[in-house]
Short mmCIF file of C-alpha atoms and ligand atoms in Angstrom, two decimals:
data_model
loop_
_atom_site.label_atom_id
_atom_site.label_comp_id
_atom_site.label_asym_id
_atom_site.label_seq_id
_atom_site.Cartn_x
_atom_site.Cartn_y
_atom_site.Cartn_z
CA UNK N 188 -307.51 14.16 -21.55
CA UNK N 189 -304.87 14.21 -19.07
CA UNK N 190 -304.85 18.03 -19.23
CA UNK N 191 -308.68 17.88 -18.55
CA UNK N 192 -308.20 15.60 -15.65
CA UNK N 193 -305.43 17.65 -14.27
CA UNK N 194 -307.70 20.72 -14.55
CA UNK N 195 -310.42 18.97 -12.68
CA UNK N 196 -308.01 18.47 -9.57
CA UNK N 197 -307.88 22.22 -9.37
CA UNK N 198 -309.83 24.30 -7.11
CA UNK N 199 -313.02 25.77 -8.76
CA UNK N 200 -311.40 29.16 -8.53
CA UNK N 201 -308.80 28.49 -11.11
CA UNK N 202 -308.59 30.72 -14.25
CA UNK N 203 -306.19 29.54 -16.73
CA UNK N 204 -303.74 32.28 -17.69
CA UNK N 205 -303.28 34.32 -20.56
CA UNK N 206 -301.00 33.99 -23.60
CA UNK N 207 -298.40 36.23 -22.29
CA UNK N 208 -298.10 34.26 -19.12
CA UNK N 209 -297.52 31.02 -20.91
CA UNK N 210 -294.86 32.84 -23.16
CA UNK N 211 -293.10 33.85 -19.96
CA UNK N 212 -293.09 30.18 -18.72
CA UNK N 213 -291.53 29.25 -21.94
CA UNK N 214 -288.48 31.13 -20.94
CA UNK N 215 -287.88 28.29 -18.29
CA UNK N 216 -287.47 26.00 -21.11
CA UNK N 217 -286.40 27.88 -24.12
CA UNK N 218 -282.77 28.29 -25.11
CA UNK N 219 -281.85 31.85 -24.48
CA UNK N 220 -278.28 31.94 -25.34
CA UNK N 221 -276.99 32.99 -21.82
CA UNK N 222 -275.71 29.52 -21.12
CA UNK N 223 -273.77 29.58 -24.26
CA UNK N 224 -272.16 32.94 -23.20
CA UNK N 225 -271.61 31.61 -19.76
CA UNK N 226 -269.40 28.86 -21.07
CA UNK N 227 -267.58 31.37 -22.96
CA UNK N 228 -267.14 33.48 -19.92
CA UNK N 229 -265.94 30.58 -17.71
CA UNK N 230 -263.54 29.53 -20.48
CA UNK N 231 -262.13 33.09 -20.91
CA UNK N 232 -261.75 33.15 -17.00
CA UNK N 233 -260.01 29.77 -16.81
CA UNK N 234 -257.73 30.82 -19.57
CA UNK N 235 -256.85 34.06 -17.89
CA UNK N 236 -256.21 32.15 -14.61
CA UNK N 237 -253.85 29.64 -16.42
CA UNK N 238 -251.92 32.65 -17.95
CA UNK N 239 -251.86 34.34 -14.75
CA UNK N 240 -250.53 31.04 -13.03
CA UNK N 241 -248.09 30.61 -15.83
CA UNK N 242 -246.69 34.06 -15.04
CA UNK N 243 -246.33 33.52 -11.47
CA UNK N 244 -244.07 30.43 -11.91
CA UNK N 245 -240.31 31.35 -11.85
CA UNK N 246 -238.87 31.09 -15.30
CA UNK N 247 -236.20 28.60 -15.20
CA UNK N 248 -234.97 29.02 -18.88
CA UNK N 249 -234.15 32.13 -20.76
CA UNK N 250 -236.95 31.57 -23.70
CA UNK N 251 -240.39 32.04 -23.11
CA UNK N 252 -241.13 28.82 -25.23
CA UNK N 253 -239.18 26.56 -22.81
CA UNK N 254 -240.76 28.31 -19.76
CA UNK N 255 -244.04 27.66 -20.88
CA UNK N 256 -243.27 24.01 -21.62
CA UNK N 257 -242.16 23.75 -17.92
CA UNK N 258 -245.25 25.34 -16.70
CA UNK N 259 -247.52 23.12 -18.63
CA UNK N 260 -246.28 20.00 -16.77
CA UNK N 261 -245.01 21.07 -13.46
CA UNK N 262 -243.00 18.52 -11.56
CA UNK N 263 -245.10 16.51 -9.04
CA UNK N 264 -243.51 18.23 -6.01
CA UNK N 265 -244.05 21.73 -7.34
CA UNK N 266 -247.97 21.59 -7.81
CA UNK N 267 -249.54 25.05 -7.99
CA UNK N 268 -251.52 26.03 -5.11
CA UNK N 269 -254.83 25.43 -7.09
CA UNK N 270 -253.68 21.94 -7.90
CA UNK N 271 -252.80 21.40 -4.28
CA UNK N 272 -256.24 22.66 -3.14
CA UNK N 273 -258.04 20.47 -5.47
CA UNK N 274 -256.23 17.24 -4.45
CA UNK N 275 -258.70 16.49 -1.68
CA UNK N 276 -262.42 15.47 -2.18
CA UNK N 277 -264.95 18.42 -1.68
CA UNK N 278 -267.45 17.91 1.22
CA UNK N 279 -271.22 18.89 0.35
CA UNK N 280 -273.99 18.89 2.91
CA UNK N 281 -277.25 18.11 1.28
CA UNK N 282 -280.43 18.31 3.23
CA UNK N 283 -283.30 15.91 2.43
CA UNK N 284 -280.80 13.59 0.70
CA UNK N 285 -282.91 10.58 1.61
CA UNK N 286 -285.25 10.59 -1.73
CA UNK N 287 -286.05 12.41 -4.82
CA UNK N 288 -283.71 15.39 -5.96
CA UNK N 289 -281.44 15.25 -2.83
CA UNK N 290 -280.57 11.53 -3.19
CA UNK N 291 -280.23 11.84 -6.83
CA UNK N 292 -277.77 14.76 -6.43
CA UNK N 293 -275.91 13.00 -3.67
CA UNK N 294 -275.57 9.89 -6.12
CA UNK N 295 -274.47 12.25 -9.06
CA UNK N 296 -271.86 13.77 -6.87
CA UNK N 297 -270.56 10.55 -5.29
CA UNK N 298 -270.25 8.86 -8.79
CA UNK N 299 -267.55 11.54 -9.82
CA UNK N 300 -265.34 10.31 -7.11
CA UNK N 301 -264.51 13.85 -6.05
CA UNK N 302 -267.14 14.42 -3.18
CA UNK N 303 -267.86 13.20 -0.05
CA UNK N 304 -271.67 13.78 0.75
CA UNK N 305 -273.16 14.64 4.10
CA UNK N 306 -276.65 13.42 3.84
CA UNK N 307 -278.57 15.58 6.30
CA UNK N 308 -281.57 13.66 6.84
CA UNK N 309 -284.55 13.46 9.56
CA UNK N 310 -284.76 9.66 8.96
CA UNK N 311 -281.40 8.07 9.51
CA UNK N 312 -282.41 4.51 8.56
CA UNK N 313 -284.27 5.68 5.63
CA UNK N 314 -281.40 7.54 4.37
CA UNK N 315 -278.67 4.75 4.83
CA UNK N 316 -281.16 2.53 2.76
CA UNK N 317 -281.77 5.05 0.11
CA UNK N 318 -277.83 5.56 -0.35
CA UNK N 319 -277.37 1.67 -0.74
CA UNK N 320 -280.41 1.25 -2.94
CA UNK N 321 -278.71 3.63 -5.47
CA UNK N 322 -275.33 2.03 -5.17
CA UNK N 323 -273.36 4.76 -3.34
CA UNK N 324 -270.22 3.40 -1.63
CA UNK N 325 -269.81 3.72 2.01
CA UNK N 326 -266.76 5.97 1.82
CA UNK N 327 -268.58 8.45 -0.33
CA UNK N 328 -271.31 9.57 2.24
CA UNK N 329 -272.01 9.84 5.91
CA UNK N 330 -275.69 10.27 7.11
CA UNK N 331 -276.31 12.76 9.93
CA UNK N 332 -279.52 13.71 11.79
CA UNK N 333 -281.16 16.79 10.78
CA UNK N 334 -284.74 17.65 11.25
CA UNK N 335 -285.53 20.98 9.91
CA UNK N 336 -288.69 21.23 11.57
CA UNK N 337 -286.88 21.70 14.83
CA UNK N 338 -284.54 24.70 15.45
CA UNK N 339 -282.93 22.83 18.29
CA UNK N 340 -282.07 19.88 15.86
CA UNK N 341 -280.61 22.43 13.42
CA UNK N 342 -278.28 23.70 15.98
CA UNK N 343 -277.44 19.98 17.08
CA UNK N 344 -276.63 19.21 13.39
CA UNK N 345 -274.24 22.04 13.27
CA UNK N 346 -272.46 21.10 16.52
CA UNK N 347 -272.29 17.38 15.27
CA UNK N 348 -271.13 18.54 11.95
CA UNK N 349 -268.32 20.64 13.56
CA UNK N 350 -267.27 17.67 15.66
CA UNK N 351 -266.50 15.53 12.59
CA UNK N 352 -263.67 18.19 11.74
CA UNK N 353 -264.59 17.83 8.16
CA UNK N 354 -264.45 21.05 6.03
CA UNK N 355 -267.66 22.32 4.59
CA UNK N 356 -267.19 23.12 0.95
CA UNK N 357 -270.88 23.26 -0.38
CA UNK N 358 -274.20 23.47 1.41
CA UNK N 359 -277.27 22.44 -0.73
CA UNK N 360 -280.44 23.33 1.08
CA UNK N 361 -282.87 20.94 -0.63
CA UNK N 362 -285.36 19.33 1.99
CA UNK N 363 -288.89 20.30 1.51
CA UNK N 364 -292.44 19.41 2.57
CA UNK N 365 -295.67 20.02 0.57
CA UNK N 366 -298.99 19.78 2.11
CA UNK N 367 -301.51 20.49 -0.77
CA UNK N 368 -304.63 18.59 0.95
CA UNK N 369 -304.17 19.87 4.51
CA UNK N 370 -307.25 21.47 5.91
CA UNK N 371 -305.62 22.65 9.04
CA UNK N 372 -301.94 23.96 9.42
CA UNK N 373 -299.54 21.80 11.38
CA UNK N 374 -296.48 23.09 13.16
CA UNK N 375 -292.92 22.72 13.64
CA UNK N 376 -291.33 22.11 17.14
CA UNK N 377 -291.07 25.78 17.63
CA UNK N 378 -294.52 26.44 16.30
CA UNK N 379 -294.09 27.72 13.01
CA UNK N 380 -296.53 26.39 10.12
CA UNK N 381 -294.65 23.50 8.84
CA UNK N 382 -293.98 24.17 5.17
CA UNK N 383 -292.65 27.84 5.88
CA UNK N 384 -291.04 26.46 9.07
CA UNK N 385 -289.37 23.67 7.44
CA UNK N 386 -288.33 24.89 3.90
CA UNK N 387 -287.58 28.38 4.77
CA UNK N 388 -286.77 28.95 8.47
CA UNK N 389 -284.85 25.65 9.24
CA UNK N 390 -282.86 26.31 6.20
CA UNK N 391 -282.56 29.96 7.01
CA UNK N 392 -281.03 28.90 10.55
CA UNK N 393 -278.87 26.20 9.06
CA UNK N 394 -277.35 28.45 6.32
CA UNK N 395 -276.52 31.37 8.56
CA UNK N 396 -274.74 29.11 11.10
CA UNK N 397 -272.89 27.19 8.47
CA UNK N 398 -271.96 30.13 6.61
CA UNK N 399 -269.00 30.46 9.15
CA UNK N 400 -267.94 26.99 8.31
CA UNK N 401 -268.16 27.74 4.55
CA UNK N 402 -265.99 30.80 4.95
CA UNK N 403 -263.09 28.74 6.51
CA UNK N 404 -263.08 26.16 3.68
CA UNK N 405 -260.14 26.33 1.33
CA UNK N 406 -261.64 24.73 -1.25
CA UNK N 407 -261.36 26.53 -4.74
CA UNK N 408 -264.95 27.11 -5.12
CA UNK N 409 -267.36 27.22 -2.20
CA UNK N 410 -271.13 27.42 -2.71
CA UNK N 411 -274.40 27.53 -1.10
CA UNK N 412 -277.44 26.51 -3.02
CA UNK N 413 -280.94 26.93 -1.96
CA UNK N 414 -283.40 25.09 -4.10
CA UNK N 415 -286.25 27.14 -5.56
CA UNK N 416 -289.13 26.52 -7.98
CA UNK N 417 -291.12 27.73 -11.01
CA UNK N 418 -294.27 27.71 -8.89
CA UNK N 419 -292.98 30.45 -6.82
CA UNK N 420 -292.41 32.62 -9.68
CA UNK N 421 -295.52 34.24 -10.99
CA UNK N 422 -293.76 35.16 -14.35
CA UNK N 423 -294.54 31.75 -15.37
CA UNK N 424 -297.69 29.74 -16.47
CA UNK N 425 -296.87 27.38 -13.62
CA UNK N 426 -296.55 30.10 -11.02
CA UNK N 427 -300.19 31.28 -12.13
CA UNK N 428 -301.77 28.11 -11.19
CA UNK N 429 -303.95 29.24 -8.13
CA UNK N 430 -303.19 29.51 -5.27
CA UNK N 431 -300.35 31.87 -6.19
CA UNK N 432 -297.44 32.58 -4.08
CA UNK N 433 -297.72 36.04 -2.40
CA UNK N 434 -295.91 37.16 0.61
CA UNK N 435 -297.84 40.38 1.06
CA UNK N 436 -296.19 42.71 3.58
CA UNK N 437 -295.14 39.58 5.86
CA UNK N 438 -297.54 40.45 8.61
CA UNK N 439 -298.29 36.72 9.26
CA UNK N 440 -294.61 36.03 9.50
CA UNK N 441 -293.86 38.93 11.65
CA UNK N 442 -296.67 37.93 13.97
CA UNK N 443 -294.98 34.38 14.38
CA UNK N 444 -296.84 32.13 11.72
CA UNK N 445 -298.03 30.18 14.85
CA UNK N 446 -301.65 30.05 14.05
CA UNK N 447 -302.73 32.69 16.49
CA UNK N 448 -303.01 35.36 14.34
CA UNK N 449 -302.34 33.60 11.06
CA UNK N 450 -300.13 30.66 9.84
CA UNK N 451 -299.67 32.13 6.44
CA UNK N 452 -296.73 34.82 5.63
CA UNK N 453 -299.39 37.19 4.09
CA UNK N 454 -301.67 36.94 7.15
CA UNK N 455 -304.41 35.19 5.10
CA UNK N 456 -306.27 31.92 5.52
CA UNK N 457 -304.32 28.72 5.83
CA UNK N 458 -303.66 27.15 2.35
CA UNK N 459 -301.19 24.29 2.32
CA UNK N 460 -300.11 24.45 -1.47
CA UNK N 461 -299.78 28.41 -1.12
CA UNK N 462 -297.60 27.97 2.08
CA UNK N 463 -295.35 25.91 -0.10
CA UNK N 464 -295.15 28.24 -2.86
CA UNK N 465 -294.51 31.05 -0.45
CA UNK N 466 -291.59 29.15 1.14
CA UNK N 467 -290.13 28.81 -2.33
CA UNK N 468 -290.39 32.38 -2.75
CA UNK N 469 -288.66 32.97 0.60
CA UNK N 470 -285.92 30.42 -0.51
CA UNK N 471 -285.25 32.40 -3.69
CA UNK N 472 -285.34 35.77 -1.86
CA UNK N 473 -282.84 34.45 1.06
CA UNK N 474 -280.31 33.27 -1.68
CA UNK N 475 -280.18 36.66 -3.21
CA UNK N 476 -279.92 38.36 0.19
CA UNK N 477 -277.08 36.12 1.20
CA UNK N 478 -275.57 36.94 -2.14
CA UNK N 479 -275.74 40.86 -1.59
CA UNK N 480 -274.47 40.44 2.21
CA UNK N 481 -271.83 37.96 1.80
CA UNK N 482 -270.61 37.10 -1.61
CA UNK N 483 -267.93 39.86 -1.86
CA UNK N 484 -266.88 39.30 1.69
CA UNK N 485 -266.57 35.61 1.59
CA UNK N 486 -266.08 34.63 -2.00
CA UNK N 487 -268.89 32.11 -1.38
CA UNK N 488 -271.19 31.67 -4.66
CA UNK N 489 -274.88 31.72 -3.55
CA UNK N 490 -277.33 30.25 -6.05
CA UNK N 491 -280.82 28.85 -6.55
CA UNK N 492 -282.43 26.92 -9.30
CA UNK N 493 -285.55 25.26 -10.76
CA UNK N 494 -284.43 21.78 -11.68
CA UNK N 495 -287.31 21.00 -13.81
CA UNK N 496 -290.68 19.25 -13.01
CA UNK N 497 -289.60 15.99 -11.09
CA UNK N 498 -293.28 14.75 -11.02
CA UNK N 499 -292.40 11.39 -9.56
CA UNK N 500 -290.83 12.26 -6.25
CA UNK N 501 -292.04 11.87 -2.66
CA UNK N 502 -293.01 15.73 -2.74
CA UNK N 503 -296.45 14.76 -3.81
CA UNK N 504 -296.96 11.96 -1.23
CA UNK N 505 -299.76 13.96 0.44
CA UNK N 506 -301.65 14.90 -2.80
CA UNK N 507 -304.75 12.64 -3.73
CA UNK N 508 -304.17 9.46 -5.57
CA UNK N 509 -305.57 10.70 -8.79
CA UNK N 510 -303.08 13.59 -8.96
CA UNK N 511 -300.24 11.32 -8.29
CA UNK N 512 -301.35 9.09 -11.15
CA UNK N 513 -302.06 12.02 -13.62
CA UNK N 514 -299.23 14.31 -12.82
CA UNK N 515 -296.29 12.59 -14.40
CA UNK N 516 -297.95 11.88 -17.77
CA UNK N 517 -299.38 15.65 -17.70
CA UNK N 518 -295.82 17.08 -17.31
CA UNK N 519 -294.22 14.54 -19.61
CA UNK N 520 -296.55 14.93 -22.53
CA UNK N 521 -298.35 18.17 -22.13
CA UNK N 522 -296.38 20.80 -20.58
CA UNK N 523 -292.97 18.94 -21.26
CA UNK N 524 -291.63 20.09 -18.21
CA UNK N 525 -290.90 16.68 -16.88
CA UNK N 526 -287.34 15.53 -15.81
CA UNK N 527 -286.34 12.29 -14.42
CA UNK N 528 -284.98 12.34 -10.79
CA UNK N 529 -281.55 11.24 -12.33
CA UNK N 530 -281.57 14.03 -14.65
CA UNK N 531 -282.55 16.66 -12.02
CA UNK N 532 -279.84 15.20 -9.62
CA UNK N 533 -277.22 15.87 -12.48
CA UNK N 534 -278.49 19.47 -12.85
CA UNK N 535 -278.27 20.21 -9.16
CA UNK N 536 -274.76 18.48 -9.04
CA UNK N 537 -273.77 20.97 -11.80
CA UNK N 538 -274.80 23.95 -9.67
CA UNK N 539 -272.61 22.23 -7.01
CA UNK N 540 -269.59 21.78 -8.86
CA UNK N 541 -269.53 22.90 -12.51
CA UNK N 542 -267.02 25.60 -12.99
CA UNK N 543 -269.35 27.16 -15.59
CA UNK N 544 -271.96 27.71 -13.10
CA UNK N 545 -269.80 29.45 -10.32
CA UNK N 546 -271.63 32.84 -10.71
CA UNK N 547 -273.21 34.10 -7.57
CA UNK N 548 -276.70 35.40 -7.09
CA UNK N 549 -278.33 33.18 -10.04
CA UNK N 550 -281.41 31.29 -10.40
CA UNK N 551 -280.54 28.49 -12.77
CA UNK N 552 -282.92 26.68 -15.08
CA UNK N 553 -282.38 24.51 -18.01
CA UNK N 554 -283.89 24.13 -21.32
CA UNK N 555 -285.10 21.17 -23.20
CA UNK N 556 -281.81 20.07 -24.48
CA UNK N 557 -280.39 20.29 -20.92
CA UNK N 558 -278.38 23.41 -21.17
CA UNK N 559 -278.17 25.70 -18.17
CA UNK N 560 -279.23 29.39 -18.50
CA UNK N 561 -279.49 32.19 -15.86
CA UNK N 562 -283.30 32.65 -15.54
CA UNK N 563 -285.38 35.67 -14.41
CA UNK N 564 -287.18 35.62 -11.10
CA UNK N 565 -290.53 37.05 -10.84
CA UNK N 566 -291.25 40.55 -9.48
CA UNK N 567 -291.83 39.50 -6.05
CA UNK N 568 -288.92 36.83 -5.96
CA UNK N 569 -286.50 39.41 -6.91
CA UNK N 570 -287.84 42.15 -4.81
CA UNK N 571 -284.63 43.49 -2.90
CA UNK N 572 -286.76 45.43 -0.32
CA UNK N 573 -288.90 42.24 0.66
CA UNK N 574 -285.80 40.07 0.64
CA UNK N 575 -284.38 42.38 3.45
CA UNK N 576 -287.54 42.49 5.35
CA UNK N 577 -288.00 38.77 5.26
CA UNK N 578 -284.12 38.47 6.44
CA UNK N 579 -284.89 40.56 9.33
CA UNK N 580 -288.20 39.05 10.38
CA UNK N 581 -286.69 35.49 9.80
CA UNK N 582 -283.52 36.34 11.83
CA UNK N 583 -286.02 37.22 14.93
CA UNK N 584 -287.94 33.98 14.45
CA UNK N 585 -285.00 31.69 14.47
CA UNK N 586 -283.12 33.60 17.52
CA UNK N 587 -280.49 35.23 15.54
CA UNK N 588 -281.61 38.80 16.42
P1 NDP L 321 -288.77 14.62 -1.97
O1 NDP L 321 -290.11 14.51 -1.00
O2 NDP L 321 -288.52 13.33 -2.59
O3 NDP L 321 -287.66 14.90 -1.09
C1 NDP L 321 -287.72 15.80 -0.09
C2 NDP L 321 -286.71 15.60 1.12
O4 NDP L 321 -286.84 16.46 2.13
C3 NDP L 321 -286.87 14.32 1.75
O5 NDP L 321 -285.77 13.59 1.81
C4 NDP L 321 -287.56 14.58 2.91
O6 NDP L 321 -287.27 13.49 4.01
C5 NDP L 321 -286.76 15.75 3.39
N1 NDP L 321 -287.50 16.51 4.43
C6 NDP L 321 -288.81 16.86 4.64
N2 NDP L 321 -288.93 17.33 5.81
C7 NDP L 321 -287.76 17.33 6.37
C8 NDP L 321 -287.44 17.98 7.71
N3 NDP L 321 -288.20 18.30 8.60
N4 NDP L 321 -286.04 17.73 7.98
C9 NDP L 321 -285.27 17.21 7.17
N5 NDP L 321 -285.49 16.63 5.94
C10 NDP L 321 -286.84 16.79 5.62
O7 NDP L 321 -289.24 15.82 -2.76
P2 NDP L 321 -288.14 16.29 -4.07
O8 NDP L 321 -286.98 15.68 -4.12
O9 NDP L 321 -289.14 16.72 -5.20
O10 NDP L 321 -287.84 17.72 -3.37
C11 NDP L 321 -286.47 18.27 -3.10
C12 NDP L 321 -286.54 19.87 -3.50
O11 NDP L 321 -286.73 19.99 -4.67
C13 NDP L 321 -287.48 20.57 -2.57
O12 NDP L 321 -286.91 21.68 -2.18
C14 NDP L 321 -288.39 20.86 -3.62
O13 NDP L 321 -289.22 22.29 -3.31
C15 NDP L 321 -287.62 21.17 -4.98
N6 NDP L 321 -288.33 21.14 -6.15
C16 NDP L 321 -289.26 19.95 -6.65
C17 NDP L 321 -289.71 19.75 -7.88
C18 NDP L 321 -290.50 18.62 -8.23
O14 NDP L 321 -291.11 18.59 -9.30
N7 NDP L 321 -290.49 17.51 -7.48
C19 NDP L 321 -289.69 21.03 -8.65
C20 NDP L 321 -289.01 22.23 -8.21
C21 NDP L 321 -288.45 22.23 -7.04
P3 NDP L 321 -287.94 11.98 4.24
O15 NDP L 321 -287.31 11.24 3.14
O16 NDP L 321 -287.67 11.62 5.49
O17 NDP L 321 -289.41 12.46 3.90
MG1 PMR L 322 -297.94 22.64 -12.76
C1 PMR L 322 -295.24 24.86 -18.38
C2 PMR L 322 -296.24 24.47 -17.63
C3 PMR L 322 -296.05 23.83 -16.24
C4 PMR L 322 -294.85 23.51 -15.37
C5 PMR L 322 -293.52 23.75 -15.96
C6 PMR L 322 -295.39 23.05 -14.27
C7 PMR L 322 -294.54 22.63 -13.15
N1 PMR L 322 -296.81 23.17 -14.28
C8 PMR L 322 -297.15 23.75 -15.31
C9 PMR L 322 -298.48 24.04 -15.79
C10 PMR L 322 -299.58 23.72 -15.24
N2 PMR L 322 -299.67 23.12 -13.88
C11 PMR L 322 -300.98 23.74 -15.47
C12 PMR L 322 -301.49 24.46 -16.80
C13 PMR L 322 -301.91 23.35 -14.52
C14 PMR L 322 -303.27 23.33 -14.43
C15 PMR L 322 -303.90 22.05 -15.05
C16 PMR L 322 -300.98 22.70 -13.43
C17 PMR L 322 -301.30 22.26 -12.35
C18 PMR L 322 -300.58 21.94 -11.29
C19 PMR L 322 -300.96 21.48 -9.94
C20 PMR L 322 -302.29 20.98 -9.52
N3 PMR L 322 -299.12 21.95 -11.38
C21 PMR L 322 -298.63 21.63 -10.08
C22 PMR L 322 -299.83 21.30 -9.36
C23 PMR L 322 -299.11 21.00 -8.00
O1 PMR L 322 -299.69 20.54 -6.99
C24 PMR L 322 -297.69 21.08 -7.98
C25 PMR L 322 -297.25 22.23 -7.10
O2 PMR L 322 -297.78 23.27 -7.34
O3 PMR L 322 -296.54 21.71 -6.19
C26 PMR L 322 -296.33 22.99 -5.44
C27 PMR L 322 -297.34 21.56 -9.41
C28 PMR L 322 -296.38 21.87 -10.26
N4 PMR L 322 -296.32 22.17 -11.57
C29 PMR L 322 -295.04 22.16 -12.01
C30 PMR L 322 -294.07 21.93 -10.87
C31 PMR L 322 -292.69 21.84 -11.07
C32 PMR L 322 -294.85 21.55 -9.63
C33 PMR L 322 -294.46 21.13 -8.51
C34 PMR L 322 -293.43 21.29 -7.69
C35 PMR L 322 -292.95 22.30 -7.27
O4 PMR L 322 -292.98 23.63 -7.53
O5 PMR L 322 -292.11 22.29 -6.42
#
């Protein structure tokens, strides 16, 4: 019944996809074993690091056994460099932390007592109220103004952040807009279609500028995370619900995405839902291109994720009321893809700080028992040529080239 109603919300062009696609989508929620092997890998690495560290310590006693005892509990004034590094709180910038996933992640990180969160938000008062409403303590967060729909605002944010002289240890590009019912495109301050302009171009500039700050961090694990989604991946059932993501040859983006030629990346007719899904493909391609260009040189971990279907967030605020009513039960009881904001926040917080999720270039997902695994991106969302082209065109649009 709910399914029927949800189907009825779709455009008449919808064709429900084949078995094969459904199986592919199950990958998102089925245990693949890779998270288990990740844990093993991480454990192995941390054991190796401990052994290496122990070897570095000067042996004080002639027997290996005694030396090991000393290493296990170093005197307070002889902490290892790693221990010294982790003494301070980490600083994480989260865009769009005034609601939904961003807020839940900020809260999850603050609750550990190990993170200070910079909530980078377009609505200062809303963010401040949101932080208080979830019980975050004053000393665990700072709200700073950032409007991703304005490149000037992005630059201003970076300047303001630098003025605080805080280190940057993790950047989370989370904010997004979704305009499924818009008949006409709307535009950012610089005149880009708003979904791609905000979700991709605003974050593209922000991440490029803040990469320098991340490089300077002495935190043991520096990370940059760009939130992706299942709906941008056409190797899943969700990604095959029309309109499907498709960047084509990027001709619309290359011609400015300003509505004069086209406001869609592929140069086609405006479609708000497609523009959002295209923007998520851009987010996932950008993460991989950052990984290819900068991971080795900087040691920064680049990652993306699909946190699950958080059907209750403000993302659907512009959808029709019937959709907002039926979408949560549809996801809870039919697709079983639903996750609460709290659970999704914990997942993203893992990508921020869990040592076992430290691998770079990965698109993380979780199965139904909430264990993480490295997921496969669709053909388009993992196309290295397209990622390079997207990078070059985006650089021009945001004024970096
Ligand atoms: P919300 O609408 O709750 O959160 C989006 C956040 O982005 C809000 O804080 C919003 O600010 C902010 N934002 C929007 N435009 C701008 C802008 N121009 N400048 C700065 N901030 C802006 O949605 P979600 O929490 O669901 O979305 C968070 C992320 O999760 C997105 O990247 C989305 O694509 C992704 N995602 C969501 C899924 C879901 O099922 N909900 C599934 C998969 C991925 P304000 O509060 O002022 O409106
Ligand atoms: Mg989907 C396993 C099946 C699955 C999952 C995990 C999602 C997630 N969706 C699934 C299936 C279906 N959806 C099916 C079979 C339909 C047809 C009835 C369907 C429809 C649908 C609509 C109309 N779904 C949607 C919409 C939206 O407007 C949402 C969207 O595309 O936002 C961009 C959406 C979503 N479905 C999801 C997720 C996670 C979303 C939203 C958010 C996102 O990608 O950020």
